[in-house]
Short mmCIF file of C-alpha atoms and ligand atoms in Angstrom, two decimals:
data_model
loop_
_atom_site.label_atom_id
_atom_site.label_comp_id
_atom_site.label_asym_id
_atom_site.label_seq_id
_atom_site.Cartn_x
_atom_site.Cartn_y
_atom_site.Cartn_z
CA MET U 15 0.00 0.00 0.00
CA SER U 16 1.74 3.14 -1.12
CA THR U 17 -0.84 5.65 0.13
CA PRO U 18 -1.12 5.27 3.87
CA ASP U 19 -4.77 6.27 4.06
CA LEU U 20 -5.91 3.41 6.21
CA LEU U 21 -9.17 5.10 7.15
CA SER U 22 -10.43 5.11 3.55
CA LEU U 23 -10.04 1.44 2.67
CA ALA U 24 -13.54 0.50 3.84
CA PRO U 25 -16.19 1.84 6.24
CA VAL U 26 -15.53 -1.12 8.52
CA VAL U 27 -12.19 -2.79 9.18
CA PRO U 28 -12.86 -6.41 10.15
CA VAL U 29 -10.90 -7.33 13.29
CA VAL U 30 -10.29 -11.05 13.07
CA VAL U 31 -9.06 -13.67 15.54
CA VAL U 32 -8.13 -16.97 13.89
CA GLU U 33 -7.55 -20.09 15.95
CA SER U 34 -6.38 -22.16 12.98
CA VAL U 35 -4.32 -21.10 9.99
CA ASP U 36 -6.80 -22.99 7.79
CA GLN U 37 -9.39 -20.30 8.54
CA ALA U 38 -7.23 -17.46 7.24
CA VAL U 39 -7.58 -17.66 3.47
CA PRO U 40 -11.31 -18.55 3.43
CA VAL U 41 -12.21 -15.76 5.83
CA ALA U 42 -10.22 -13.24 3.77
CA ARG U 43 -11.95 -14.41 0.58
CA ALA U 44 -15.36 -14.21 2.29
CA LEU U 45 -14.69 -10.60 3.32
CA VAL U 46 -13.60 -9.66 -0.20
CA ALA U 47 -16.72 -11.34 -1.60
CA GLY U 48 -18.80 -9.15 0.69
CA GLY U 49 -17.05 -6.01 -0.53
CA LEU U 50 -14.47 -5.44 2.21
CA PRO U 51 -10.91 -5.42 0.80
CA VAL U 52 -9.22 -5.15 4.21
CA ILE U 53 -8.58 -7.45 7.17
CA GLU U 54 -6.89 -6.85 10.52
CA LEU U 55 -5.49 -10.12 11.82
CA THR U 56 -4.97 -9.83 15.56
CA LEU U 57 -1.68 -11.14 16.93
CA ARG U 58 -3.50 -12.90 19.76
CA THR U 59 -3.17 -16.51 18.72
CA PRO U 60 -0.06 -18.56 17.97
CA VAL U 61 -1.12 -18.96 14.35
CA ALA U 62 -1.67 -15.26 13.64
CA LEU U 63 1.62 -14.60 11.84
CA ASP U 64 1.19 -17.72 9.70
CA ALA U 65 -2.34 -16.55 8.92
CA ILE U 66 -1.01 -13.19 7.73
CA ARG U 67 1.59 -15.01 5.63
CA ALA U 68 -1.07 -17.21 4.02
CA ILE U 69 -3.38 -14.30 3.22
CA ALA U 70 -0.54 -12.19 1.82
CA ALA U 71 0.44 -15.06 -0.47
CA GLU U 72 -3.00 -16.26 -1.55
CA VAL U 73 -5.41 -13.30 -1.38
CA PRO U 74 -3.55 -10.40 -3.00
CA GLU U 75 -6.77 -8.42 -3.45
CA ILE U 76 -7.10 -7.80 0.30
CA ALA U 77 -5.01 -5.40 2.41
CA VAL U 78 -3.85 -7.61 5.26
CA GLY U 79 -2.79 -5.89 8.44
CA ALA U 80 -1.67 -6.98 11.87
CA GLY U 81 -3.65 -5.97 14.94
CA THR U 82 -2.86 -6.09 18.65
CA VAL U 83 0.72 -4.99 17.94
CA THR U 84 1.96 -4.35 21.48
CA THR U 85 5.75 -4.70 21.22
CA PRO U 86 8.52 -3.63 18.83
CA ASP U 87 9.23 -7.31 18.09
CA LEU U 88 5.63 -7.90 17.01
CA ALA U 89 5.75 -4.88 14.70
CA LYS U 90 8.81 -6.28 12.96
CA ALA U 91 7.47 -9.85 12.87
CA ALA U 92 4.21 -8.65 11.33
CA LYS U 93 6.04 -6.82 8.57
CA ASP U 94 8.25 -9.86 7.93
CA ALA U 95 5.11 -12.02 7.65
CA GLY U 96 3.73 -9.76 4.93
CA ALA U 97 1.44 -7.40 6.82
CA THR U 98 0.83 -4.20 4.85
CA PHE U 99 -0.33 -2.17 7.86
CA LEU U 100 -0.20 -2.30 11.65
CA VAL U 101 -2.73 -1.49 14.37
CA SER U 102 -1.88 -1.17 18.06
CA PRO U 103 -4.25 -0.87 21.02
CA GLY U 104 -2.02 1.75 22.70
CA ALA U 105 1.04 3.81 21.85
CA THR U 106 4.19 4.10 23.93
CA PRO U 107 7.23 5.97 22.57
CA ARG U 108 9.08 2.64 22.02
CA LEU U 109 6.13 1.20 20.13
CA MET U 110 5.68 4.36 18.06
CA ASP U 111 9.36 4.26 17.09
CA ALA U 112 9.15 0.58 16.18
CA MET U 113 6.05 1.04 14.04
CA LEU U 114 7.60 4.05 12.29
CA ASP U 115 10.74 1.96 11.68
CA THR U 116 8.71 -0.60 9.71
CA GLU U 117 7.76 2.17 7.24
CA LEU U 118 4.30 0.57 7.05
CA PRO U 119 1.18 2.67 7.51
CA PHE U 120 -0.18 2.14 11.02
CA LEU U 121 -2.91 3.14 13.42
CA PRO U 122 -1.63 3.69 16.97
CA GLY U 123 -4.18 3.23 19.72
CA THR U 124 -5.37 6.22 21.74
CA ALA U 125 -8.09 6.74 24.32
CA THR U 126 -7.35 10.14 25.90
CA VAL U 127 -6.63 13.65 24.64
CA SER U 128 -3.07 13.44 25.99
CA GLU U 129 -2.50 10.24 24.03
CA VAL U 130 -3.92 11.83 20.89
CA ILE U 131 -1.58 14.81 21.33
CA ALA U 132 1.37 12.48 21.93
CA VAL U 133 0.65 10.67 18.64
CA LEU U 134 0.18 13.97 16.76
CA GLU U 135 3.63 15.02 18.00
CA TYR U 136 5.04 12.24 15.78
CA GLY U 137 3.27 13.73 12.76
CA VAL U 138 0.79 10.84 12.77
CA THR U 139 -2.79 12.05 12.31
CA GLN U 140 -4.65 8.76 11.75
CA MET U 141 -5.18 6.63 14.81
CA LYS U 142 -7.31 4.01 16.48
CA PHE U 143 -9.63 5.03 19.33
CA PHE U 144 -9.74 2.07 21.69
CA PRO U 145 -11.68 0.71 23.47
CA ALA U 146 -14.28 2.94 21.87
CA GLU U 147 -17.44 2.11 23.80
CA PRO U 148 -15.96 1.92 27.33
CA SER U 149 -13.85 5.04 26.64
CA GLY U 150 -16.84 7.28 26.01
CA GLY U 151 -18.05 6.27 22.57
CA THR U 152 -19.50 8.79 20.15
CA ALA U 153 -20.01 11.44 22.85
CA TYR U 154 -16.30 11.46 23.65
CA LEU U 155 -15.09 11.29 20.04
CA GLY U 156 -17.56 13.98 19.03
CA SER U 157 -16.00 16.39 21.51
CA LEU U 158 -12.46 16.03 20.12
CA PRO U 159 -12.48 18.04 16.84
CA THR U 160 -12.54 21.37 18.67
CA VAL U 161 -9.29 20.60 20.52
CA VAL U 162 -7.45 18.18 18.18
CA PRO U 163 -8.87 19.05 14.74
CA SER U 164 -6.20 17.23 12.73
CA ALA U 165 -6.75 13.85 14.42
CA ARG U 166 -8.81 11.28 12.53
CA PHE U 167 -9.94 8.02 14.05
CA CYS U 168 -10.84 4.41 13.52
CA PRO U 169 -12.82 3.70 16.70
CA THR U 170 -12.81 0.04 17.70
CA GLY U 171 -13.96 -1.90 20.72
CA GLY U 172 -17.56 -2.74 21.46
CA ILE U 173 -18.88 -1.40 18.14
CA ARG U 174 -21.51 -3.50 16.37
CA ALA U 175 -23.59 -3.17 13.20
CA ALA U 176 -26.26 -1.15 15.01
CA SER U 177 -23.86 1.42 16.50
CA ALA U 178 -21.42 1.73 13.58
CA PRO U 179 -23.47 4.35 11.65
CA ASP U 180 -23.42 6.74 14.64
CA TYR U 181 -19.61 6.59 14.70
CA LEU U 182 -19.31 6.91 10.92
CA ALA U 183 -21.43 10.06 11.03
CA LEU U 184 -18.77 11.88 13.09
CA PRO U 185 -16.52 14.24 11.09
CA ASN U 186 -13.32 12.93 12.69
CA VAL U 187 -14.11 9.24 12.02
CA GLY U 188 -12.97 7.65 8.75
CA CYS U 189 -13.91 4.04 9.50
CA VAL U 190 -14.70 1.80 12.43
CA GLY U 191 -13.18 -1.52 13.40
CA GLY U 192 -14.94 -4.52 14.80
CA SER U 193 -15.00 -8.25 15.25
CA TRP U 194 -18.73 -8.67 14.69
CA LEU U 195 -18.25 -9.59 11.02
CA THR U 196 -16.28 -12.72 11.81
CA PRO U 197 -17.95 -14.46 14.77
CA LYS U 198 -16.01 -17.36 16.25
CA ALA U 199 -18.96 -19.70 15.64
CA ALA U 200 -18.96 -18.90 11.92
CA LEU U 201 -15.21 -19.38 11.64
CA ASP U 202 -15.31 -22.66 13.58
CA ALA U 203 -18.18 -23.93 11.41
CA GLY U 204 -16.58 -22.74 8.18
CA ASP U 205 -19.71 -20.71 7.49
CA TRP U 206 -18.06 -18.34 5.02
CA ASP U 207 -21.42 -17.30 3.54
CA ALA U 208 -22.35 -15.83 6.92
CA VAL U 209 -19.12 -13.81 6.94
CA THR U 210 -19.81 -12.59 3.40
CA ARG U 211 -23.35 -11.53 4.39
CA LEU U 212 -22.08 -9.58 7.43
CA ALA U 213 -19.31 -8.03 5.34
CA ALA U 214 -21.80 -6.93 2.68
CA GLU U 215 -23.95 -5.24 5.33
CA ALA U 216 -20.88 -3.46 6.66
CA ALA U 217 -19.66 -2.44 3.20
CA ALA U 218 -23.06 -0.86 2.57
CA LEU U 219 -22.42 1.57 5.46
CA GLY U 220 -19.86 3.41 3.32
C1 LIG Q 22 -9.70 -4.91 18.82
O1 LIG Q 22 -8.74 -5.64 18.92
O2 LIG Q 22 -9.69 -3.87 18.17
C2 LIG Q 22 -10.95 -5.28 19.57
O3 LIG Q 22 -10.88 -6.53 20.13
C3 LIG Q 22 -12.13 -5.23 18.70
O4 LIG Q 22 -13.19 -5.02 19.56
P1 LIG Q 22 -14.53 -5.82 19.37
O5 LIG Q 22 -14.18 -7.27 19.51
O6 LIG Q 22 -15.42 -5.33 20.50
O7 LIG Q 22 -15.09 -5.49 18.02
#
């Protein structure tokens, strides 16, 4: 991805947890079939890096990113596995430096005004707002443009199909993230049609 505009890839970034590497390629294809050309694979399971590798090799039409990047080592490992973007739940100076070092586009996690300002100090204006619902949701995000007008967000955490439109209506929100498109039950059952249906509903929010 040469243009690092992560917030414009799709109205909803699917946040995906895979327990088996065999789920990776079918779930990516199901999301593409539903109209979502982006997937954030969370680095929360032992197979996550292999899953990124498989998607990067076999589903070139999707932008595959790594989520839950919490250490410099994970940032580097994700890039080496073929991730084309990174997402972190929080942003320490060490983690910011490591993500910048990868030269990949990335969304650092923020939840407070001080954290937003700290990220802006690096010249990074696109960020994740996490965990969105417990951190104040649309009321909190809606109060930020007056004080940090250059910051643009992908809120994630507790957002579902019903609440996504309220977030997407905010001027400082480019997309939302969420795991509701890829329920564990659907992945375990190999119900890829269900994933495609949920993805299509989400794509229609754009
Ligand atoms: C994330 O990693 O961004 C969150 O786990 C996604 O939150 P959700 O599962 O509530 O959508």
